[in-house]
Amino acid sequence: MSKKILKSGIYCIGKLLEFFTCLILFPKLRSYKKLRGARTNRRFLVFYNKENVFKVVKFSDAYGLKLLISLLGNKEFNNYKATLKFLGSLEFLNKHIAELTDVHRAGSYGSRYINGYDLQSLSMKQREPGDSGLLKDTEVILKIKVAVSELLDSLRSYNNKYGFLIGDWHLSNLLYEPKLKRIINVDLEGFYTYNINTKFNLYRIFENDLDWVEEQLKGFCGSIDFREV
């Protein structure tokens, strides 16, 4: 059997798993909208309403399949569930993590909806011809920079105490929440997948290395620096 046929077969099986997962979750998701466009997630199907977000694992993606396989045993699923539930109490970092609402057996989960600004999109908009209206607001820029500084302080405190970071702190996972005036990480499963204490363990693939995180956040602040308008 060729690799191409095998890959196609795995993809089709993954799509079927996604379909049945969504079918099982339909009573929960029927009041949700599916996220589309630039903010779609390559690893999850994302559904949302005004209060909550629900992320369904894309089993047609290699990452999703690996996550599913790693959670087949009760022990590891319980570890996954406990990891996500503990985030609300995670020292130094809990205030920068979206609130968990639900965990599904196949790795999908729900969290509170964050009505904020995606840092990666803000950074990309600033590089495009013509600034966005938001980035012309120097007061907002200052608030975002202060929030980034506070996040870095929290990350350093955690890293200094434990000697490592957990979680995926890529810009695409970080939102600035205006009401809280805080940067929030919405990638909850990243605290399981980017964690040296779990079976999945993508630890040290940049996104949870403090030096790398500092560099990208400082780069982000530079990209939204003041301009004449």
PDB file of C-alpha atoms in Angstrom:
ATOM      1  CA  MET A   1       0.000   0.000   0.000  1.00  0.00           C
ATOM      2  CA  SER A   2       1.447   3.356  -1.024  1.00  0.00           C
ATOM      3  CA  LYS A   3       1.975   6.125   1.496  1.00  0.00           C
ATOM      4  CA  LYS A   4      -0.445   8.321  -0.451  1.00  0.00           C
ATOM      5  CA  ILE A   5      -3.277   5.776  -0.177  1.00  0.00           C
ATOM      6  CA  LEU A   6      -2.516   5.192   3.504  1.00  0.00           C
ATOM      7  CA  LYS A   7      -2.506   8.923   4.179  1.00  0.00           C
ATOM      8  CA  SER A   8      -5.820   9.343   2.338  1.00  0.00           C
ATOM      9  CA  GLY A   9      -7.341   6.478   4.318  1.00  0.00           C
ATOM     10  CA  ILE A  10      -6.235   7.962   7.637  1.00  0.00           C
ATOM     11  CA  TYR A  11      -7.609  11.345   6.567  1.00  0.00           C
ATOM     12  CA  CYS A  12     -11.005   9.836   5.703  1.00  0.00           C
ATOM     13  CA  ILE A  13     -11.158   7.963   9.008  1.00  0.00           C
ATOM     14  CA  GLY A  14     -10.272  11.191  10.786  1.00  0.00           C
ATOM     15  CA  LYS A  15     -13.057  13.044   8.999  1.00  0.00           C
ATOM     16  CA  LEU A  16     -15.533  10.358  10.032  1.00  0.00           C
ATOM     17  CA  LEU A  17     -14.405  10.662  13.640  1.00  0.00           C
ATOM     18  CA  GLU A  18     -14.871  14.439  13.451  1.00  0.00           C
ATOM     19  CA  PHE A  19     -18.371  13.968  12.031  1.00  0.00           C
ATOM     20  CA  PHE A  20     -19.446  11.528  14.737  1.00  0.00           C
ATOM     21  CA  THR A  21     -17.916  13.666  17.468  1.00  0.00           C
ATOM     22  CA  CYS A  22     -19.866  16.700  16.251  1.00  0.00           C
ATOM     23  CA  LEU A  23     -22.983  14.523  16.009  1.00  0.00           C
ATOM     24  CA  ILE A  24     -22.581  13.381  19.614  1.00  0.00           C
ATOM     25  CA  LEU A  25     -21.976  16.960  20.706  1.00  0.00           C
ATOM     26  CA  PHE A  26     -24.830  18.395  18.607  1.00  0.00           C
ATOM     27  CA  PRO A  27     -27.147  19.040  21.589  1.00  0.00           C
ATOM     28  CA  LYS A  28     -24.367  21.144  23.085  1.00  0.00           C
ATOM     29  CA  LEU A  29     -23.283  22.824  19.849  1.00  0.00           C
ATOM     30  CA  ARG A  30     -26.612  23.623  18.203  1.00  0.00           C
ATOM     31  CA  SER A  31     -26.635  27.110  19.723  1.00  0.00           C
ATOM     32  CA  TYR A  32     -23.054  27.736  18.562  1.00  0.00           C
ATOM     33  CA  LYS A  33     -21.677  29.186  15.337  1.00  0.00           C
ATOM     34  CA  LYS A  34     -18.706  27.652  13.552  1.00  0.00           C
ATOM     35  CA  LEU A  35     -15.649  29.875  13.417  1.00  0.00           C
ATOM     36  CA  ARG A  36     -14.621  30.597   9.843  1.00  0.00           C
ATOM     37  CA  GLY A  37     -12.136  32.778   8.011  1.00  0.00           C
ATOM     38  CA  ALA A  38      -8.744  33.950   9.223  1.00  0.00           C
ATOM     39  CA  ARG A  39      -9.236  32.808  12.812  1.00  0.00           C
ATOM     40  CA  THR A  40      -9.960  29.177  11.955  1.00  0.00           C
ATOM     41  CA  ASN A  41      -7.792  26.686  13.776  1.00  0.00           C
ATOM     42  CA  ARG A  42      -5.822  24.077  11.829  1.00  0.00           C
ATOM     43  CA  ARG A  43      -6.001  21.600  14.710  1.00  0.00           C
ATOM     44  CA  PHE A  44      -9.562  22.141  15.946  1.00  0.00           C
ATOM     45  CA  LEU A  45     -13.038  22.847  14.667  1.00  0.00           C
ATOM     46  CA  VAL A  46     -14.009  25.895  16.704  1.00  0.00           C
ATOM     47  CA  PHE A  47     -17.600  26.715  17.650  1.00  0.00           C
ATOM     48  CA  TYR A  48     -18.676  29.737  19.657  1.00  0.00           C
ATOM     49  CA  ASN A  49     -21.511  31.834  21.019  1.00  0.00           C
ATOM     50  CA  LYS A  50     -21.524  35.022  23.089  1.00  0.00           C
ATOM     51  CA  GLU A  51     -20.472  33.197  26.245  1.00  0.00           C
ATOM     52  CA  ASN A  52     -18.484  30.109  25.343  1.00  0.00           C
ATOM     53  CA  VAL A  53     -16.147  28.488  22.838  1.00  0.00           C
ATOM     54  CA  PHE A  54     -16.026  24.767  22.098  1.00  0.00           C
ATOM     55  CA  LYS A  55     -13.069  23.209  20.293  1.00  0.00           C
ATOM     56  CA  VAL A  56     -13.531  19.842  18.565  1.00  0.00           C
ATOM     57  CA  VAL A  57     -10.327  17.996  17.721  1.00  0.00           C
ATOM     58  CA  LYS A  58      -9.616  17.625  13.996  1.00  0.00           C
ATOM     59  CA  PHE A  59      -8.866  13.926  13.803  1.00  0.00           C
ATOM     60  CA  SER A  60      -8.002  14.332  10.109  1.00  0.00           C
ATOM     61  CA  ASP A  61      -4.905  16.231  11.271  1.00  0.00           C
ATOM     62  CA  ALA A  62      -1.821  14.341  12.493  1.00  0.00           C
ATOM     63  CA  TYR A  63      -1.787  16.377  15.712  1.00  0.00           C
ATOM     64  CA  GLY A  64      -5.427  15.526  16.409  1.00  0.00           C
ATOM     65  CA  LEU A  65      -4.895  11.827  15.783  1.00  0.00           C
ATOM     66  CA  LYS A  66      -1.880  11.800  18.074  1.00  0.00           C
ATOM     67  CA  LEU A  67      -3.917  13.543  20.766  1.00  0.00           C
ATOM     68  CA  LEU A  68      -6.770  11.043  20.375  1.00  0.00           C
ATOM     69  CA  ILE A  69      -4.416   8.057  20.574  1.00  0.00           C
ATOM     70  CA  SER A  70      -2.648   9.474  23.620  1.00  0.00           C
ATOM     71  CA  LEU A  71      -6.005   9.843  25.412  1.00  0.00           C
ATOM     72  CA  LEU A  72      -7.352   6.341  24.697  1.00  0.00           C
ATOM     73  CA  GLY A  73      -6.396   5.042  28.122  1.00  0.00           C
ATOM     74  CA  ASN A  74      -8.373   6.239  31.130  1.00  0.00           C
ATOM     75  CA  LYS A  75      -5.216   7.132  33.019  1.00  0.00           C
ATOM     76  CA  GLU A  76      -3.957   9.544  30.371  1.00  0.00           C
ATOM     77  CA  PHE A  77      -7.395  11.023  29.709  1.00  0.00           C
ATOM     78  CA  ASN A  78      -7.784  11.675  33.432  1.00  0.00           C
ATOM     79  CA  ASN A  79      -4.365  13.332  33.360  1.00  0.00           C
ATOM     80  CA  TYR A  80      -5.489  15.501  30.416  1.00  0.00           C
ATOM     81  CA  LYS A  81      -8.721  16.427  32.161  1.00  0.00           C
ATOM     82  CA  ALA A  82      -6.968  17.163  35.447  1.00  0.00           C
ATOM     83  CA  THR A  83      -4.355  19.293  33.660  1.00  0.00           C
ATOM     84  CA  LEU A  84      -7.010  21.452  32.021  1.00  0.00           C
ATOM     85  CA  LYS A  85      -9.069  21.715  35.202  1.00  0.00           C
ATOM     86  CA  PHE A  86      -6.035  22.760  37.224  1.00  0.00           C
ATOM     87  CA  LEU A  87      -5.303  25.734  34.971  1.00  0.00           C
ATOM     88  CA  GLY A  88      -7.587  27.953  37.015  1.00  0.00           C
ATOM     89  CA  SER A  89      -5.242  27.408  39.957  1.00  0.00           C
ATOM     90  CA  LEU A  90      -1.944  27.441  38.067  1.00  0.00           C
ATOM     91  CA  GLU A  91       0.505  29.583  39.982  1.00  0.00           C
ATOM     92  CA  PHE A  92       1.474  32.879  38.300  1.00  0.00           C
ATOM     93  CA  LEU A  93      -0.262  31.980  35.021  1.00  0.00           C
ATOM     94  CA  ASN A  94      -3.917  31.310  35.886  1.00  0.00           C
ATOM     95  CA  LYS A  95      -4.984  34.920  35.310  1.00  0.00           C
ATOM     96  CA  HIS A  96      -3.630  34.656  31.761  1.00  0.00           C
ATOM     97  CA  ILE A  97      -5.582  31.512  30.816  1.00  0.00           C
ATOM     98  CA  ALA A  98      -9.164  31.255  29.546  1.00  0.00           C
ATOM     99  CA  GLU A  99     -11.600  29.602  31.945  1.00  0.00           C
ATOM    100  CA  LEU A 100     -12.369  25.941  31.221  1.00  0.00           C
ATOM    101  CA  THR A 101     -16.056  24.958  31.064  1.00  0.00           C
ATOM    102  CA  ASP A 102     -16.069  21.362  29.808  1.00  0.00           C
ATOM    103  CA  VAL A 103     -13.819  18.472  28.718  1.00  0.00           C
ATOM    104  CA  HIS A 104     -14.944  15.796  26.254  1.00  0.00           C
ATOM    105  CA  ARG A 105     -13.624  12.231  26.213  1.00  0.00           C
ATOM    106  CA  ALA A 106     -11.990  12.591  22.786  1.00  0.00           C
ATOM    107  CA  GLY A 107      -9.961  15.650  23.809  1.00  0.00           C
ATOM    108  CA  SER A 108     -12.412  18.344  22.741  1.00  0.00           C
ATOM    109  CA  TYR A 109     -13.197  21.000  25.332  1.00  0.00           C
ATOM    110  CA  GLY A 110     -15.075  24.191  26.091  1.00  0.00           C
ATOM    111  CA  SER A 111     -13.924  27.493  27.554  1.00  0.00           C
ATOM    112  CA  ARG A 112     -15.272  30.964  28.204  1.00  0.00           C
ATOM    113  CA  TYR A 113     -15.471  33.226  25.165  1.00  0.00           C
ATOM    114  CA  ILE A 114     -12.846  35.964  25.181  1.00  0.00           C
ATOM    115  CA  ASN A 115     -13.999  39.077  23.363  1.00  0.00           C
ATOM    116  CA  GLY A 116     -10.563  40.424  22.625  1.00  0.00           C
ATOM    117  CA  TYR A 117      -7.907  41.172  20.043  1.00  0.00           C
ATOM    118  CA  ASP A 118      -5.738  38.405  18.620  1.00  0.00           C
ATOM    119  CA  LEU A 119      -2.099  39.464  18.964  1.00  0.00           C
ATOM    120  CA  GLN A 120      -0.959  37.706  15.819  1.00  0.00           C
ATOM    121  CA  SER A 121      -3.648  39.393  13.722  1.00  0.00           C
ATOM    122  CA  LEU A 122      -2.785  42.785  15.222  1.00  0.00           C
ATOM    123  CA  SER A 123       0.862  42.271  14.385  1.00  0.00           C
ATOM    124  CA  MET A 124       0.046  41.222  10.819  1.00  0.00           C
ATOM    125  CA  LYS A 125      -2.343  44.141  10.274  1.00  0.00           C
ATOM    126  CA  GLN A 126       0.364  46.569  11.282  1.00  0.00           C
ATOM    127  CA  ARG A 127       2.559  45.263   8.468  1.00  0.00           C
ATOM    128  CA  GLU A 128      -0.172  45.737   5.873  1.00  0.00           C
ATOM    129  CA  PRO A 129      -0.633  48.998   3.938  1.00  0.00           C
ATOM    130  CA  GLY A 130      -2.859  51.273   6.006  1.00  0.00           C
ATOM    131  CA  ASP A 131      -3.094  50.817   9.765  1.00  0.00           C
ATOM    132  CA  SER A 132      -6.207  49.400  11.366  1.00  0.00           C
ATOM    133  CA  GLY A 133      -8.270  51.892  13.360  1.00  0.00           C
ATOM    134  CA  LEU A 134      -7.395  50.115  16.591  1.00  0.00           C
ATOM    135  CA  LEU A 135      -3.669  50.518  16.119  1.00  0.00           C
ATOM    136  CA  LYS A 136      -4.044  54.263  15.582  1.00  0.00           C
ATOM    137  CA  ASP A 137      -5.337  54.522  19.137  1.00  0.00           C
ATOM    138  CA  THR A 138      -2.210  55.236  21.184  1.00  0.00           C
ATOM    139  CA  GLU A 139      -4.086  54.641  24.439  1.00  0.00           C
ATOM    140  CA  VAL A 140      -5.011  51.111  23.350  1.00  0.00           C
ATOM    141  CA  ILE A 141      -1.460  50.455  22.189  1.00  0.00           C
ATOM    142  CA  LEU A 142      -0.134  51.491  25.602  1.00  0.00           C
ATOM    143  CA  LYS A 143      -2.627  49.228  27.379  1.00  0.00           C
ATOM    144  CA  ILE A 144      -1.656  46.277  25.196  1.00  0.00           C
ATOM    145  CA  LYS A 145       2.037  46.880  25.860  1.00  0.00           C
ATOM    146  CA  VAL A 146       1.424  47.062  29.606  1.00  0.00           C
ATOM    147  CA  ALA A 147      -0.558  43.812  29.395  1.00  0.00           C
ATOM    148  CA  VAL A 148       2.287  42.134  27.474  1.00  0.00           C
ATOM    149  CA  SER A 149       4.755  43.316  30.119  1.00  0.00           C
ATOM    150  CA  GLU A 150       2.563  41.863  32.876  1.00  0.00           C
ATOM    151  CA  LEU A 151       2.319  38.557  31.003  1.00  0.00           C
ATOM    152  CA  LEU A 152       6.100  38.406  30.641  1.00  0.00           C
ATOM    153  CA  ASP A 153       6.499  39.037  34.376  1.00  0.00           C
ATOM    154  CA  SER A 154       4.147  36.129  35.103  1.00  0.00           C
ATOM    155  CA  LEU A 155       5.942  33.828  32.655  1.00  0.00           C
ATOM    156  CA  ARG A 156       9.323  34.712  34.144  1.00  0.00           C
ATOM    157  CA  SER A 157       8.028  34.099  37.667  1.00  0.00           C
ATOM    158  CA  TYR A 158       6.741  30.652  36.714  1.00  0.00           C
ATOM    159  CA  ASN A 159       9.916  29.773  34.827  1.00  0.00           C
ATOM    160  CA  ASN A 160      12.150  30.986  37.662  1.00  0.00           C
ATOM    161  CA  LYS A 161      10.319  28.857  40.214  1.00  0.00           C
ATOM    162  CA  TYR A 162       9.878  25.653  38.210  1.00  0.00           C
ATOM    163  CA  GLY A 163      12.733  25.853  35.726  1.00  0.00           C
ATOM    164  CA  PHE A 164      10.498  25.513  32.660  1.00  0.00           C
ATOM    165  CA  LEU A 165       7.273  26.761  31.092  1.00  0.00           C
ATOM    166  CA  ILE A 166       4.189  24.804  30.137  1.00  0.00           C
ATOM    167  CA  GLY A 167       1.689  25.808  27.488  1.00  0.00           C
ATOM    168  CA  ASP A 168       1.865  27.060  23.923  1.00  0.00           C
ATOM    169  CA  TRP A 169       2.514  30.814  24.094  1.00  0.00           C
ATOM    170  CA  HIS A 170       2.529  31.490  20.379  1.00  0.00           C
ATOM    171  CA  LEU A 171       0.996  34.860  19.400  1.00  0.00           C
ATOM    172  CA  SER A 172      -1.879  33.100  17.627  1.00  0.00           C
ATOM    173  CA  ASN A 173      -3.075  31.748  20.990  1.00  0.00           C
ATOM    174  CA  LEU A 174      -2.978  35.083  22.808  1.00  0.00           C
ATOM    175  CA  LEU A 175      -5.805  37.615  23.004  1.00  0.00           C
ATOM    176  CA  TYR A 176      -5.840  41.042  24.595  1.00  0.00           C
ATOM    177  CA  GLU A 177      -9.034  41.319  26.665  1.00  0.00           C
ATOM    178  CA  PRO A 178      -9.924  45.039  27.008  1.00  0.00           C
ATOM    179  CA  LYS A 179     -12.191  44.683  30.053  1.00  0.00           C
ATOM    180  CA  LEU A 180      -9.598  42.748  32.025  1.00  0.00           C
ATOM    181  CA  LYS A 181      -6.726  44.679  30.396  1.00  0.00           C
ATOM    182  CA  ARG A 182      -4.916  41.377  30.239  1.00  0.00           C
ATOM    183  CA  ILE A 183      -3.398  38.943  27.744  1.00  0.00           C
ATOM    184  CA  ILE A 184      -5.269  35.626  27.767  1.00  0.00           C
ATOM    185  CA  ASN A 185      -4.042  32.289  26.385  1.00  0.00           C
ATOM    186  CA  VAL A 186      -7.009  30.493  24.799  1.00  0.00           C
ATOM    187  CA  ASP A 187      -5.065  27.341  23.864  1.00  0.00           C
ATOM    188  CA  LEU A 188      -5.909  25.232  26.906  1.00  0.00           C
ATOM    189  CA  GLU A 189      -4.881  21.883  25.444  1.00  0.00           C
ATOM    190  CA  GLY A 190      -1.422  23.364  24.947  1.00  0.00           C
ATOM    191  CA  PHE A 191      -0.884  23.057  28.684  1.00  0.00           C
ATOM    192  CA  TYR A 192      -1.142  19.305  28.201  1.00  0.00           C
ATOM    193  CA  THR A 193       0.655  18.960  24.866  1.00  0.00           C
ATOM    194  CA  TYR A 194       3.490  21.367  25.757  1.00  0.00           C
ATOM    195  CA  ASN A 195       4.220  19.833  29.130  1.00  0.00           C
ATOM    196  CA  ILE A 196       7.173  17.682  30.193  1.00  0.00           C
ATOM    197  CA  ASN A 197       4.932  15.734  32.570  1.00  0.00           C
ATOM    198  CA  THR A 198       2.513  14.307  29.983  1.00  0.00           C
ATOM    199  CA  LYS A 199       2.579  11.458  27.479  1.00  0.00           C
ATOM    200  CA  PHE A 200       2.011  13.795  24.512  1.00  0.00           C
ATOM    201  CA  ASN A 201       4.841  16.196  25.402  1.00  0.00           C
ATOM    202  CA  LEU A 202       5.845  18.664  22.695  1.00  0.00           C
ATOM    203  CA  TYR A 203       8.049  20.349  25.286  1.00  0.00           C
ATOM    204  CA  ARG A 204      10.886  22.483  23.963  1.00  0.00           C
ATOM    205  CA  ILE A 205       9.414  23.032  20.532  1.00  0.00           C
ATOM    206  CA  PHE A 206       9.910  26.786  20.888  1.00  0.00           C
ATOM    207  CA  GLU A 207       6.426  27.843  21.987  1.00  0.00           C
ATOM    208  CA  ASN A 208       7.112  27.111  25.640  1.00  0.00           C
ATOM    209  CA  ASP A 209      10.736  28.201  25.758  1.00  0.00           C
ATOM    210  CA  LEU A 210      10.945  31.428  27.774  1.00  0.00           C
ATOM    211  CA  ASP A 211      13.617  33.042  25.589  1.00  0.00           C
ATOM    212  CA  TRP A 212      11.592  32.350  22.453  1.00  0.00           C
ATOM    213  CA  VAL A 213       8.362  33.607  24.037  1.00  0.00           C
ATOM    214  CA  GLU A 214      10.075  36.789  25.237  1.00  0.00           C
ATOM    215  CA  GLU A 215      11.528  37.402  21.791  1.00  0.00           C
ATOM    216  CA  GLN A 216       8.204  37.047  19.983  1.00  0.00           C
ATOM    217  CA  LEU A 217       6.323  39.210  22.510  1.00  0.00           C
ATOM    218  CA  LYS A 218       8.935  41.951  22.348  1.00  0.00           C
ATOM    219  CA  GLY A 219       8.829  41.685  18.568  1.00  0.00           C
ATOM    220  CA  PHE A 220       5.065  42.046  18.720  1.00  0.00           C
ATOM    221  CA  CYS A 221       5.363  45.212  20.812  1.00  0.00           C
ATOM    222  CA  GLY A 222       7.788  46.591  18.256  1.00  0.00           C
ATOM    223  CA  SER A 223       5.394  45.806  15.420  1.00  0.00           C
ATOM    224  CA  ILE A 224       2.609  47.868  16.995  1.00  0.00           C
ATOM    225  CA  ASP A 225       4.853  50.774  17.950  1.00  0.00           C
ATOM    226  CA  PHE A 226       3.581  54.298  17.498  1.00  0.00           C
ATOM    227  CA  ARG A 227       3.275  55.736  14.016  1.00  0.00           C
ATOM    228  CA  GLU A 228       2.263  59.089  12.672  1.00  0.00           C
ATOM    229  CA  VAL A 229      -1.392  58.970  11.653  1.00  0.00           C
TER     230      VAL A 229
END
